Amino acid sequence: MSDLRELYQDLIVDHNRKPRNYGVLAGANRRADGHNPLCGDRLTVYLLVENERISDVRFEGSGCAISVASASLMTQSVIGKSLAEATQIFERFHGVVTGQSTGPDAIEGLGKLAVLVGVREFPSRVKCATLAWHTLHIAMTQPGAQPVSTE
Amino acid sequence: MSPNAPSFDDSFGRRWRSEFPLLARTVRGYPLAYLDNGATTQKPLAVLEALDGYYRLHNANVHRGVHSLSEEATAAYEGARDTVRDFLNAAHRREIVFVRGTTEAINLVAQSYGRDRLKAGDEILITGLEHHSNIVPWQMLCAQTGAVLKVAPLDEVGAVPLEGFEALLGERTRIVAVSHVSNALGTVNPVAEMGRLAHQHGAIILVDGAQAVGHSPVDVRALDCDFYAFSGHKVFGPTGIGVLYGRGDLLEVMPPWQGGGDMIRTVSFNGSTWNELPYKFEAGTPDIAGAIGLGAALAFVERVGRTEIARYETQLLAYGAGLLDALPQVRVLGRAPQRAAILSFVLGRIHAHDLGTILDMEGIAIRAGHHCAMPVMDFYGVPATARASLAFYNTAEDLDRLAHGLGKAMEMLG
């Protein structure tokens, strides 16, 4: 069962039960929707971007524990970051969970996000972990776009 | 064994299990508990040997060769057709068309029967239970012809009340298409009665039998249906093969579905003439091995006994339902009085995909998702359910492990 504990670590279970930065962001100047229709995960990411920096971020939606925990952890890791820094984190996270970036350095650079790395062993669940990030990316770059999907 | 569930003697299931090599596998270090038979079934040695034997000893193209190998292959292929005819109790072999699966069978009927026949304002009646394969082909046909799709509603136990169904039948109804057994909920539809009502209104009825044929006897003449479709891979046969049963007089007047070799009698650049039934609907080299494998699967099922299978699955369902009912956080959707051995449920606030992954880690295979029945999910207001779909090689232990896994999931994520 150790593999399972690697995926559903306490931090993930906690972030699923009590998602951080959850809700609508009044005064948001960017938003985007993400939806994986085949598995039923859907979420909205709200951003307040000031001087190319993410002053505030929220998300809301519903889905599996991996998608909710990932979104919650994401908001914690990008708040206060510049758009460029947030994009860097997105690319690093995406590279690791899709197995494209390997090696201990890649994982270490993720900080708390490393808790989701176990999803690599469950290919069908990777899209659950990346949905929030792709949605964030669209909110940052194409705020009026159609809902994004990682399916 | 659960103290709350009625115990039952699962020796029937355990005896036949040994015929299925894959069931001896381990998954993530655990013995496999395969509870995803609604998605596809495992294959007995008899089927594996038939497939292997065909390619080792009898492989040749069918119908057209004059050499011995071709005659052997043709005999085996056509022998499989006779096996299907007998399995369904159809009257004639020309009413048995080999296709890729249930989906292709329904598309064939929609396009060949419906396309030329339906006019704007004509109606097609389906139910709220249908799999996407018995929804989308009709939507496409409606878009092509201007016909209108009507949907008989579900009630809270996941059944289709006949009054609601009948109220939607009218003088413009041309086609009724219903599932025999719902893959998402396990509901068994009263298809014989639905057919009678359809005929009263001058409509034909197509029955989607994908989830039915592997689990209980099906008699197309007793059902008096006009079309019946099923997939080989859901009745312990190979993937890529399925059957459309069609009433002979209907198939006779329907235009061909696909054009090519074998479905013609003569071809010239001035025109071509069609072959007789069923070949008119079998263009190109068929899935010869698939059909032979399907024949072997049906013969195997007959050996086991479909009545015995149905009886055992009733007990399996009762045992499994008892286990799940004993877990306070489990809500089983689909509680129709007539039900197949399918348990579709939600567990507390846990998303079905998380549940599926947690069970997978213990070697238990269930399906988590919308089961290609998004309208059913919408009806219950859930994004997905977890589904355990049983077959006659499942045992009490498989279900015990499922229940135990659900408890573990509740501990972790509930």
Coordinates of C-alpha atoms in Angstrom, one line a residue:
Chain A
M1 CA 0.0 0.0 0.0
S2 CA 3.0 2.3 0.2
D3 CA 2.4 3.5 -3.4
L4 CA -1.0 4.6 -2.4
R5 CA 0.3 6.5 0.6
E6 CA 2.7 8.2 -1.8
L7 CA -0.3 9.5 -3.8
Y8 CA -2.8 10.3 -1.1
Q9 CA -0.4 11.8 1.4
D10 CA -1.7 13.6 4.4
L11 CA -1.0 17.0 2.8
I12 CA -3.2 16.0 -0.2
V13 CA -6.0 14.6 1.9
D14 CA -5.8 17.8 4.0
H15 CA -5.9 20.2 1.0
N16 CA -8.8 18.2 -0.5
R17 CA -10.8 18.4 2.8
K18 CA -10.0 22.0 3.4
P19 CA -9.0 23.6 0.2
R20 CA -7.1 26.9 0.6
N21 CA -8.0 30.1 -1.2
Y22 CA -11.4 28.6 -2.1
G23 CA -14.2 30.7 -3.5
V24 CA -14.9 33.5 -5.8
L25 CA -12.5 36.5 -5.9
A26 CA -14.4 39.7 -6.0
G27 CA -12.4 42.2 -7.9
A28 CA -10.6 39.6 -9.9
N29 CA -9.3 40.9 -13.2
R30 CA -8.5 37.5 -14.8
R31 CA -10.4 34.3 -14.7
A32 CA -10.5 31.0 -16.6
D33 CA -12.4 27.8 -16.5
G34 CA -11.1 24.3 -16.6
H35 CA -13.2 21.2 -17.2
N36 CA -12.4 17.5 -17.8
P37 CA -15.8 16.3 -18.9
L38 CA -14.8 12.6 -19.1
C39 CA -13.9 12.5 -15.4
G40 CA -16.1 15.3 -14.1
D41 CA -13.4 17.7 -12.7
R42 CA -14.3 21.3 -13.2
L43 CA -12.9 24.5 -11.7
T44 CA -12.5 28.2 -12.1
V45 CA -9.4 30.1 -11.3
Y46 CA -9.6 33.8 -10.4
L47 CA -6.6 36.1 -10.4
L48 CA -6.0 39.7 -9.3
V49 CA -3.0 40.7 -11.4
E50 CA -1.3 44.0 -10.6
N51 CA 2.0 45.1 -12.2
E52 CA 2.5 41.7 -13.7
R53 CA 2.2 40.1 -10.3
I54 CA -0.5 37.8 -8.8
S55 CA -1.7 39.8 -5.8
D56 CA -4.5 37.4 -5.1
V57 CA -5.8 34.1 -6.3
R58 CA -8.8 31.9 -5.7
F59 CA -10.3 28.8 -7.1
E60 CA -13.7 27.1 -6.9
G61 CA -15.1 24.0 -8.4
S62 CA -15.5 20.3 -7.8
G63 CA -13.7 17.1 -8.7
C64 CA -11.5 14.4 -7.4
A65 CA -9.2 14.7 -4.4
I66 CA -6.2 15.0 -6.7
S67 CA -7.6 17.9 -8.7
V68 CA -8.9 19.8 -5.7
A69 CA -5.7 19.4 -3.7
S70 CA -3.6 20.3 -6.7
A71 CA -5.6 23.5 -7.2
S72 CA -5.3 24.4 -3.5
L73 CA -1.6 23.8 -3.4
M74 CA -1.2 25.8 -6.6
T75 CA -2.9 28.9 -5.2
Q76 CA -0.5 28.8 -2.2
S77 CA 2.5 28.5 -4.5
V78 CA 1.7 31.3 -6.9
I79 CA 0.2 34.0 -4.7
G80 CA 2.5 37.0 -4.7
K81 CA 4.6 35.6 -7.6
S82 CA 5.1 37.4 -10.8
L83 CA 3.4 36.1 -13.9
A84 CA 6.8 35.0 -15.2
E85 CA 7.6 33.1 -11.9
A86 CA 4.2 31.5 -11.9
T87 CA 4.7 30.3 -15.4
Q88 CA 8.1 28.8 -14.5
I89 CA 6.5 26.9 -11.6
F90 CA 3.8 25.7 -13.9
E91 CA 6.3 24.4 -16.5
R92 CA 8.4 22.7 -13.8
F93 CA 5.4 21.1 -12.2
H94 CA 4.0 19.9 -15.5
G95 CA 7.3 18.5 -16.6
V96 CA 7.7 16.5 -13.4
V97 CA 4.2 15.0 -13.2
T98 CA 4.1 14.1 -16.9
G99 CA 7.5 12.3 -16.5
Q100 CA 9.3 14.6 -18.9
S101 CA 11.6 16.1 -16.2
T102 CA 13.2 13.4 -14.1
G103 CA 15.8 13.5 -11.4
P104 CA 15.9 14.7 -7.8
D105 CA 16.7 18.3 -8.8
A106 CA 13.5 18.7 -10.7
I107 CA 11.4 17.4 -7.8
E108 CA 13.3 19.5 -5.2
G109 CA 12.6 22.7 -7.1
L110 CA 8.8 22.1 -6.5
G111 CA 8.8 22.7 -2.8
K112 CA 5.4 21.6 -1.3
L113 CA 4.1 20.7 -4.8
A114 CA 6.4 17.7 -4.7
V115 CA 3.7 16.0 -2.7
L116 CA 1.8 15.4 -6.0
V117 CA 4.7 13.7 -7.7
G118 CA 3.3 10.3 -6.9
V119 CA 0.7 10.9 -9.6
R120 CA 3.3 9.9 -12.2
E121 CA 2.6 6.2 -11.2
F122 CA -1.1 6.7 -12.1
P123 CA -1.1 8.0 -15.7
S124 CA -4.8 8.2 -15.9
R125 CA -4.8 10.7 -13.0
V126 CA -2.1 13.1 -14.2
K127 CA -4.7 15.2 -15.9
C128 CA -6.5 15.6 -12.6
A129 CA -3.3 17.1 -11.1
T130 CA -2.6 19.4 -14.0
L131 CA -6.1 20.8 -14.7
A132 CA -5.7 23.7 -12.2
W133 CA -2.3 24.6 -13.6
H134 CA -3.5 24.7 -17.2
T135 CA -6.5 26.7 -16.1
L136 CA -4.1 29.1 -14.3
H137 CA -2.0 29.4 -17.4
I138 CA -4.9 30.3 -19.5
A139 CA -6.1 32.9 -16.9
M140 CA -2.6 34.5 -17.1
T141 CA -2.3 34.4 -20.8
Q142 CA -5.7 34.3 -22.5
P143 CA -8.3 35.4 -19.9
G144 CA -11.3 35.4 -22.3
A145 CA -10.6 31.9 -23.7
Q146 CA -13.0 28.9 -23.8
P147 CA -12.7 26.4 -20.9
V148 CA -9.5 24.5 -21.0
S149 CA -9.3 20.7 -20.6
T150 CA -6.4 18.4 -19.9
E151 CA -8.2 15.4 -21.4
Chain B
M1 CA -17.5 -12.9 5.0
S2 CA -19.7 -10.1 6.2
P3 CA -22.0 -10.8 9.1
N4 CA -24.7 -8.6 7.6
A5 CA -24.9 -10.0 4.1
P6 CA -26.8 -13.2 3.3
S7 CA -24.1 -15.8 2.8
F8 CA -24.2 -17.8 -0.3
D9 CA -22.5 -20.8 -1.9
D10 CA -20.2 -19.3 -4.6
S11 CA -18.8 -22.7 -5.6
F12 CA -20.4 -22.2 -9.1
G13 CA -18.3 -19.1 -9.6
R14 CA -15.1 -20.6 -8.2
R15 CA -15.4 -23.7 -10.4
W16 CA -15.7 -21.8 -13.6
R17 CA -13.1 -19.2 -12.7
S18 CA -10.3 -21.6 -13.5
E19 CA -11.3 -21.6 -17.1
F20 CA -10.3 -17.9 -17.4
P21 CA -6.5 -17.6 -17.3
L22 CA -6.3 -13.9 -16.8
L23 CA -8.2 -14.1 -13.5
A24 CA -5.2 -15.7 -12.0
R25 CA -3.2 -12.5 -12.5
T26 CA -1.9 -10.3 -9.8
V27 CA -2.3 -6.5 -10.0
R28 CA -0.1 -4.3 -7.9
G29 CA 0.9 -7.3 -5.9
Y30 CA -2.6 -8.5 -5.1
P31 CA -4.7 -11.2 -6.8
L32 CA -7.0 -9.6 -9.3
A33 CA -10.6 -9.0 -8.3
Y34 CA -12.1 -8.1 -11.7
L35 CA -15.4 -6.2 -11.2
D36 CA -15.5 -4.4 -14.5
N37 CA -17.4 -6.8 -16.7
G38 CA -19.7 -4.1 -17.9
A39 CA -16.7 -2.6 -19.7
T40 CA -15.5 -6.0 -21.0
T41 CA -15.4 -9.6 -20.0
Q42 CA -12.5 -12.0 -19.6
K43 CA -12.0 -14.9 -22.0
P44 CA -12.2 -18.6 -21.3
L45 CA -9.6 -21.1 -22.6
A46 CA -12.1 -22.3 -25.2
V47 CA -12.1 -18.9 -26.8
L48 CA -8.4 -18.4 -26.6
E49 CA -7.9 -21.8 -28.2
A50 CA -10.4 -21.1 -30.9
L51 CA -8.6 -17.9 -31.9
D52 CA -5.2 -19.4 -31.7
G53 CA -6.3 -22.6 -33.5
Y54 CA -7.9 -20.6 -36.3
Y55 CA -4.7 -18.7 -37.1
R56 CA -2.5 -21.7 -36.6
L57 CA -4.5 -24.2 -38.7
H58 CA -7.4 -22.7 -40.7
N59 CA -6.6 -19.1 -41.6
A60 CA -7.7 -18.2 -45.1
N61 CA -10.1 -15.7 -46.6
V62 CA -13.7 -16.7 -46.6
H63 CA -16.4 -17.2 -49.3
R64 CA -14.4 -16.7 -52.3
G65 CA -11.6 -19.3 -52.4
V66 CA -11.8 -22.7 -54.0
H67 CA -9.0 -24.2 -51.9
S68 CA -9.4 -26.4 -48.9
L69 CA -8.2 -23.8 -46.4
S70 CA -10.7 -21.3 -47.6
E71 CA -13.4 -23.8 -47.3
E72 CA -12.4 -24.6 -43.7
A73 CA -12.3 -20.9 -42.8
T74 CA -15.7 -20.4 -44.4
A75 CA -17.2 -23.3 -42.6
A76 CA -15.9 -22.1 -39.3
Y77 CA -17.1 -18.5 -39.9
E78 CA -20.5 -19.6 -41.1
G79 CA -20.7 -22.1 -38.3
A80 CA -20.3 -19.2 -35.9
R81 CA -23.2 -17.4 -37.5
D82 CA -25.4 -20.5 -37.0
T83 CA -24.3 -20.6 -33.3
V84 CA -25.3 -16.9 -32.9
R85 CA -28.7 -17.7 -34.6
D86 CA -29.3 -20.5 -32.2
F87 CA -28.1 -18.5 -29.2
L88 CA -30.7 -15.7 -29.9
N89 CA -33.3 -18.2 -31.2
A90 CA -33.5 -16.2 -34.4
A91 CA -35.4 -18.0 -37.2
H92 CA -32.9 -17.6 -40.0
R93 CA -29.2 -17.3 -40.4
R94 CA -29.7 -14.5 -42.9
E95 CA -31.0 -12.4 -40.0
I96 CA -27.6 -12.5 -38.3
V97 CA -25.2 -9.8 -39.5
F98 CA -21.7 -9.7 -38.1
V99 CA -20.5 -6.1 -37.3
R100 CA -17.8 -4.6 -35.1
G101 CA -20.0 -4.3 -32.0
T102 CA -23.2 -2.9 -30.6
T103 CA -22.3 0.6 -31.6
E104 CA -21.8 -0.3 -35.2
A105 CA -25.0 -2.3 -35.2
I106 CA -27.0 0.7 -34.0
N107 CA -25.3 3.0 -36.5
L108 CA -26.2 0.5 -39.2
V109 CA -29.8 0.6 -38.4
A110 CA -29.9 4.3 -38.0
Q111 CA -28.3 4.9 -41.4
S112 CA -29.7 2.0 -43.4
Y113 CA -33.2 1.8 -41.9
G114 CA -33.7 5.3 -40.7
R115 CA -32.0 7.6 -43.2
D116 CA -34.3 7.0 -46.2
R117 CA -37.4 6.4 -44.2
L118 CA -37.7 9.1 -41.6
K119 CA -39.2 12.5 -42.5
A120 CA -39.1 15.8 -40.7
G121 CA -41.3 15.6 -37.7
D122 CA -41.1 11.9 -37.3
E123 CA -40.1 10.7 -33.9
I124 CA -37.6 8.4 -32.3
L125 CA -38.1 7.3 -28.8
I126 CA -35.3 6.2 -26.4
T127 CA -35.1 6.1 -22.6
G128 CA -33.1 8.2 -20.1
L129 CA -31.0 5.1 -19.3
E130 CA -29.3 4.8 -22.7
H131 CA -25.6 4.4 -23.3
H132 CA -24.2 7.0 -25.6
S133 CA -24.1 4.4 -28.4
N134 CA -27.9 4.3 -28.3
I135 CA -28.3 8.0 -28.1
V136 CA -25.8 9.6 -30.5
P137 CA -26.6 7.6 -33.7
W138 CA -30.2 8.7 -33.3
Q139 CA -29.2 12.3 -32.7
M140 CA -27.2 12.2 -35.8
L141 CA -30.2 10.7 -37.7
C142 CA -32.4 13.5 -36.4
A143 CA -30.0 16.1 -37.6
Q144 CA -30.0 14.5 -41.0
T145 CA -33.7 14.0 -41.4
G146 CA -35.4 16.6 -39.2
A147 CA -36.8 13.8 -37.0
V148 CA -37.3 14.5 -33.3
L149 CA -35.7 12.6 -30.4
K150 CA -38.0 11.8 -27.4
V151 CA -36.7 10.4 -24.1
A152 CA -38.8 8.3 -21.7
P153 CA -38.0 9.5 -18.2
L154 CA -36.4 7.6 -15.3
D155 CA -37.9 7.3 -11.9
E156 CA -35.9 7.6 -8.6
V157 CA -35.0 3.9 -8.5
G158 CA -33.6 4.1 -12.0
A159 CA -36.4 2.3 -13.8
V160 CA -38.3 3.5 -16.9
P161 CA -42.0 3.5 -15.9
L162 CA -44.1 2.1 -18.7
E163 CA -46.8 4.9 -18.4
G164 CA -44.2 7.6 -19.1
F165 CA -42.8 5.5 -22.0
E166 CA -46.2 4.9 -23.5
A167 CA -47.2 8.5 -23.2
L168 CA -44.4 9.5 -25.5
L169 CA -45.5 7.0 -28.2
G170 CA -47.6 8.6 -31.0
E171 CA -48.6 8.4 -34.6
R172 CA -45.3 10.0 -35.6
T173 CA -43.1 7.5 -33.7
R174 CA -41.1 5.4 -36.2
I175 CA -38.3 4.0 -34.2
V176 CA -38.0 2.9 -30.6
A177 CA -34.5 2.1 -29.2
V178 CA -34.1 0.8 -25.7
S179 CA -31.4 -1.0 -23.7
H180 CA -32.2 -4.4 -22.5
V181 CA -30.0 -3.9 -19.4
S182 CA -28.6 -0.5 -18.3
N183 CA -24.9 -0.5 -18.1
A184 CA -24.9 2.4 -15.7
L185 CA -27.5 1.2 -13.3
G186 CA -28.2 -2.4 -14.0
T187 CA -31.9 -1.7 -14.6
V188 CA -33.6 -4.4 -16.7
N189 CA -36.1 -2.8 -19.1
P190 CA -39.4 -4.6 -19.9
V191 CA -38.4 -4.7 -23.5
A192 CA -41.0 -7.2 -24.6
E193 CA -43.7 -5.0 -23.3
M194 CA -42.1 -1.9 -24.8
G195 CA -41.9 -3.7 -28.1
R196 CA -45.6 -4.5 -28.0
L197 CA -46.4 -0.9 -27.3
A198 CA -44.1 0.2 -30.1
H199 CA -45.7 -2.1 -32.6
Q200 CA -49.2 -0.9 -31.5
H201 CA -48.1 2.5 -32.6
G202 CA -46.6 1.3 -35.9
A203 CA -43.0 1.8 -34.8
I204 CA -40.2 -0.7 -34.9
I205 CA -38.1 -1.5 -31.9
L206 CA -34.3 -1.9 -31.6
V207 CA -33.0 -3.4 -28.4
D208 CA -29.4 -2.8 -27.2
G209 CA -28.5 -6.1 -25.7
A210 CA -24.8 -5.4 -24.9
Q211 CA -25.2 -6.0 -21.2
A212 CA -27.8 -8.7 -21.4
V213 CA -26.5 -11.6 -23.5
G214 CA -23.7 -12.6 -21.2
H215 CA -25.9 -12.9 -18.2
S216 CA -29.2 -14.4 -19.0
P217 CA -31.1 -16.1 -21.9
V218 CA -32.2 -13.9 -24.7
D219 CA -34.8 -15.0 -27.2
V220 CA -35.4 -12.5 -30.0
R221 CA -38.6 -14.1 -31.2
A222 CA -40.1 -14.2 -27.7
L223 CA -39.1 -10.6 -27.3
D224 CA -40.6 -9.9 -30.7
C225 CA -38.1 -7.2 -31.4
D226 CA -37.2 -6.0 -34.8
F227 CA -33.5 -5.5 -34.2
Y228 CA -31.2 -6.8 -31.4
A229 CA -27.6 -5.7 -31.1
F230 CA -24.8 -7.0 -28.9
S231 CA -21.0 -7.1 -28.6
G232 CA -18.8 -10.2 -28.5
H233 CA -16.4 -8.8 -26.0
K234 CA -19.1 -8.5 -23.4
V235 CA -20.1 -12.1 -23.7
F236 CA -16.6 -13.6 -23.1
G237 CA -15.7 -13.3 -26.8
P238 CA -13.0 -11.2 -28.5
T239 CA -13.1 -7.5 -29.1
G240 CA -13.9 -6.2 -32.6
I241 CA -16.9 -8.4 -33.3
G242 CA -20.6 -8.0 -32.6
V243 CA -24.0 -8.9 -34.0
L244 CA -27.0 -7.2 -35.4
Y245 CA -30.0 -9.4 -35.5
G246 CA -32.6 -8.0 -37.8
R247 CA -36.0 -9.3 -38.9
G248 CA -35.6 -10.8 -42.3
D249 CA -38.3 -8.8 -44.0
L250 CA -36.8 -5.5 -42.7
L251 CA -33.2 -6.3 -43.7
E252 CA -34.5 -7.4 -47.1
V253 CA -35.7 -3.9 -48.0
M254 CA -33.0 -1.9 -46.3
P255 CA -30.3 -0.4 -48.5
P256 CA -26.7 -1.6 -47.9
W257 CA -24.7 0.0 -45.1
Q258 CA -21.2 -0.1 -46.6
G259 CA -20.2 -0.9 -50.1
G260 CA -17.4 -3.1 -51.3
G261 CA -16.5 -6.7 -51.9
D262 CA -18.7 -9.6 -50.6
M263 CA -21.9 -7.5 -50.3
I264 CA -22.3 -7.5 -54.1
R265 CA -23.4 -10.1 -56.6
T266 CA -22.0 -8.3 -59.7
V267 CA -20.0 -5.2 -60.2
S268 CA -19.6 -3.3 -63.4
F269 CA -19.0 0.4 -64.2
N270 CA -22.6 0.6 -65.3
G271 CA -23.8 -0.5 -61.9
S272 CA -23.6 -3.2 -59.2
T273 CA -26.1 -5.6 -57.7
W274 CA -26.3 -6.6 -54.1
N275 CA -25.7 -9.9 -52.5
E276 CA -28.4 -11.7 -50.6
L277 CA -28.8 -11.5 -46.8
P278 CA -26.9 -11.4 -44.6
Y279 CA -24.0 -10.7 -46.9
K280 CA -25.5 -7.5 -48.2
F281 CA -24.5 -5.9 -44.9
E282 CA -21.0 -7.5 -44.6
A283 CA -18.7 -5.6 -46.9
G284 CA -15.1 -6.5 -47.1
T285 CA -13.2 -9.3 -45.4
P286 CA -14.9 -9.8 -42.1
D287 CA -13.3 -10.3 -38.7
I288 CA -13.2 -14.0 -39.3
A289 CA -11.2 -14.9 -36.2
G290 CA -13.5 -12.6 -34.2
A291 CA -16.6 -14.4 -35.4
I292 CA -15.1 -17.8 -34.7
G293 CA -14.0 -16.6 -31.2
L294 CA -17.5 -15.3 -30.6
G295 CA -19.0 -18.7 -31.7
A296 CA -16.7 -20.4 -29.2
A297 CA -17.7 -18.0 -26.5
L298 CA -21.4 -18.6 -27.0
A299 CA -20.9 -22.3 -27.1
F300 CA -19.0 -22.0 -23.8
V301 CA -21.8 -19.9 -22.3
E302 CA -24.3 -22.5 -23.3
R303 CA -22.1 -25.2 -21.7
V304 CA -22.1 -23.3 -18.5
G305 CA -25.9 -22.7 -18.8
R306 CA -27.5 -19.3 -19.1
T307 CA -30.2 -20.0 -16.7
E308 CA -27.6 -21.2 -14.2
I309 CA -25.6 -18.0 -14.8
A310 CA -28.6 -15.9 -14.2
R311 CA -29.5 -17.7 -11.0
Y312 CA -25.9 -17.4 -9.7
E313 CA -25.7 -13.7 -10.6
T314 CA -28.9 -13.0 -8.7
Q315 CA -27.3 -14.4 -5.6
L316 CA -24.1 -12.5 -6.3
L317 CA -26.0 -9.3 -6.6
A318 CA -27.9 -10.0 -3.3
Y319 CA -24.6 -10.6 -1.5
G320 CA -22.9 -7.6 -3.0
A321 CA -25.9 -5.3 -2.4
G322 CA -26.1 -6.6 1.2
L323 CA -22.4 -5.7 1.8
L324 CA -22.8 -2.2 0.4
D325 CA -26.1 -1.5 2.2
A326 CA -24.2 -2.3 5.4
L327 CA -21.8 0.6 4.8
P328 CA -23.6 3.8 5.9
Q329 CA -21.8 6.1 3.5
V330 CA -22.6 4.1 0.4
R331 CA -25.5 5.1 -1.7
V332 CA -26.4 2.6 -4.5
L333 CA -28.1 4.3 -7.4
G334 CA -30.1 2.0 -9.5
R335 CA -32.4 0.0 -7.3
A336 CA -35.0 -1.0 -9.9
P337 CA -37.0 -4.1 -9.0
Q338 CA -35.7 -5.9 -12.1
R339 CA -31.9 -5.5 -11.9
A340 CA -28.9 -7.1 -13.3
A341 CA -25.7 -7.8 -11.3
I342 CA -24.4 -4.2 -11.5
L343 CA -23.8 -2.0 -8.5
S344 CA -23.4 1.6 -9.3
F345 CA -22.8 3.7 -6.2
V346 CA -21.4 6.8 -4.6
L347 CA -19.3 6.8 -1.4
G348 CA -19.8 9.7 0.9
R349 CA -18.1 12.8 -0.7
I350 CA -15.4 10.7 -2.2
H351 CA -15.0 11.2 -6.0
A352 CA -15.3 8.0 -7.9
H353 CA -11.9 8.4 -9.5
D354 CA -10.2 8.5 -6.2
L355 CA -12.1 5.5 -5.1
G356 CA -11.1 3.7 -8.3
T357 CA -7.4 4.4 -7.7
I358 CA -7.6 3.3 -4.1
L359 CA -9.3 0.0 -5.1
D360 CA -6.8 -0.4 -8.0
M361 CA -4.0 -0.3 -5.5
E362 CA -5.5 -3.5 -3.9
G363 CA -5.9 -5.3 -7.2
I364 CA -9.6 -4.5 -7.4
A365 CA -10.9 -3.4 -10.8
I366 CA -14.0 -1.3 -10.9
R367 CA -15.1 1.5 -13.3
A368 CA -15.3 5.1 -12.2
G369 CA -16.8 7.7 -14.4
H370 CA -20.0 8.4 -16.3
H371 CA -20.0 4.9 -18.0
C372 CA -20.9 6.5 -21.4
A373 CA -24.2 7.5 -19.9
M374 CA -23.8 11.1 -19.1
P375 CA -27.6 11.7 -19.0
V376 CA -27.9 9.1 -16.2
M377 CA -25.3 11.0 -14.2
D378 CA -27.1 14.3 -14.8
F379 CA -30.3 12.6 -13.6
Y380 CA -28.8 11.8 -10.3
G381 CA -26.8 15.0 -10.1
V382 CA -23.4 13.3 -9.8
P383 CA -20.3 13.8 -11.9
A384 CA -19.5 10.1 -11.8
T385 CA -20.3 6.8 -10.0
A386 CA -18.2 3.8 -9.0
R387 CA -19.5 0.7 -10.7
A388 CA -18.9 -2.9 -9.9
S389 CA -20.3 -5.1 -12.7
L390 CA -20.3 -8.8 -12.1
A391 CA -20.0 -12.0 -14.1
F392 CA -20.4 -15.6 -13.3
Y393 CA -16.8 -16.0 -12.4
N394 CA -16.9 -13.5 -9.6
T395 CA -17.0 -14.8 -6.0
A396 CA -17.9 -13.8 -2.6
E397 CA -14.3 -13.0 -1.9
D398 CA -14.2 -10.5 -4.8
L399 CA -17.2 -8.7 -3.2
D400 CA -15.7 -8.9 0.4
R401 CA -12.6 -7.3 -0.9
L402 CA -14.6 -4.5 -2.5
A403 CA -16.4 -3.8 0.7
H404 CA -13.2 -3.8 2.6
G405 CA -11.6 -1.4 0.1
L406 CA -14.5 1.0 0.5
G407 CA -14.0 1.1 4.2
K408 CA -10.3 1.9 3.6
A409 CA -11.2 4.7 1.2
M410 CA -13.6 6.2 3.8
E411 CA -10.7 6.2 6.3
M412 CA -8.4 7.9 3.9
L413 CA -10.6 10.4 2.3
G414 CA -14.0 10.4 3.9

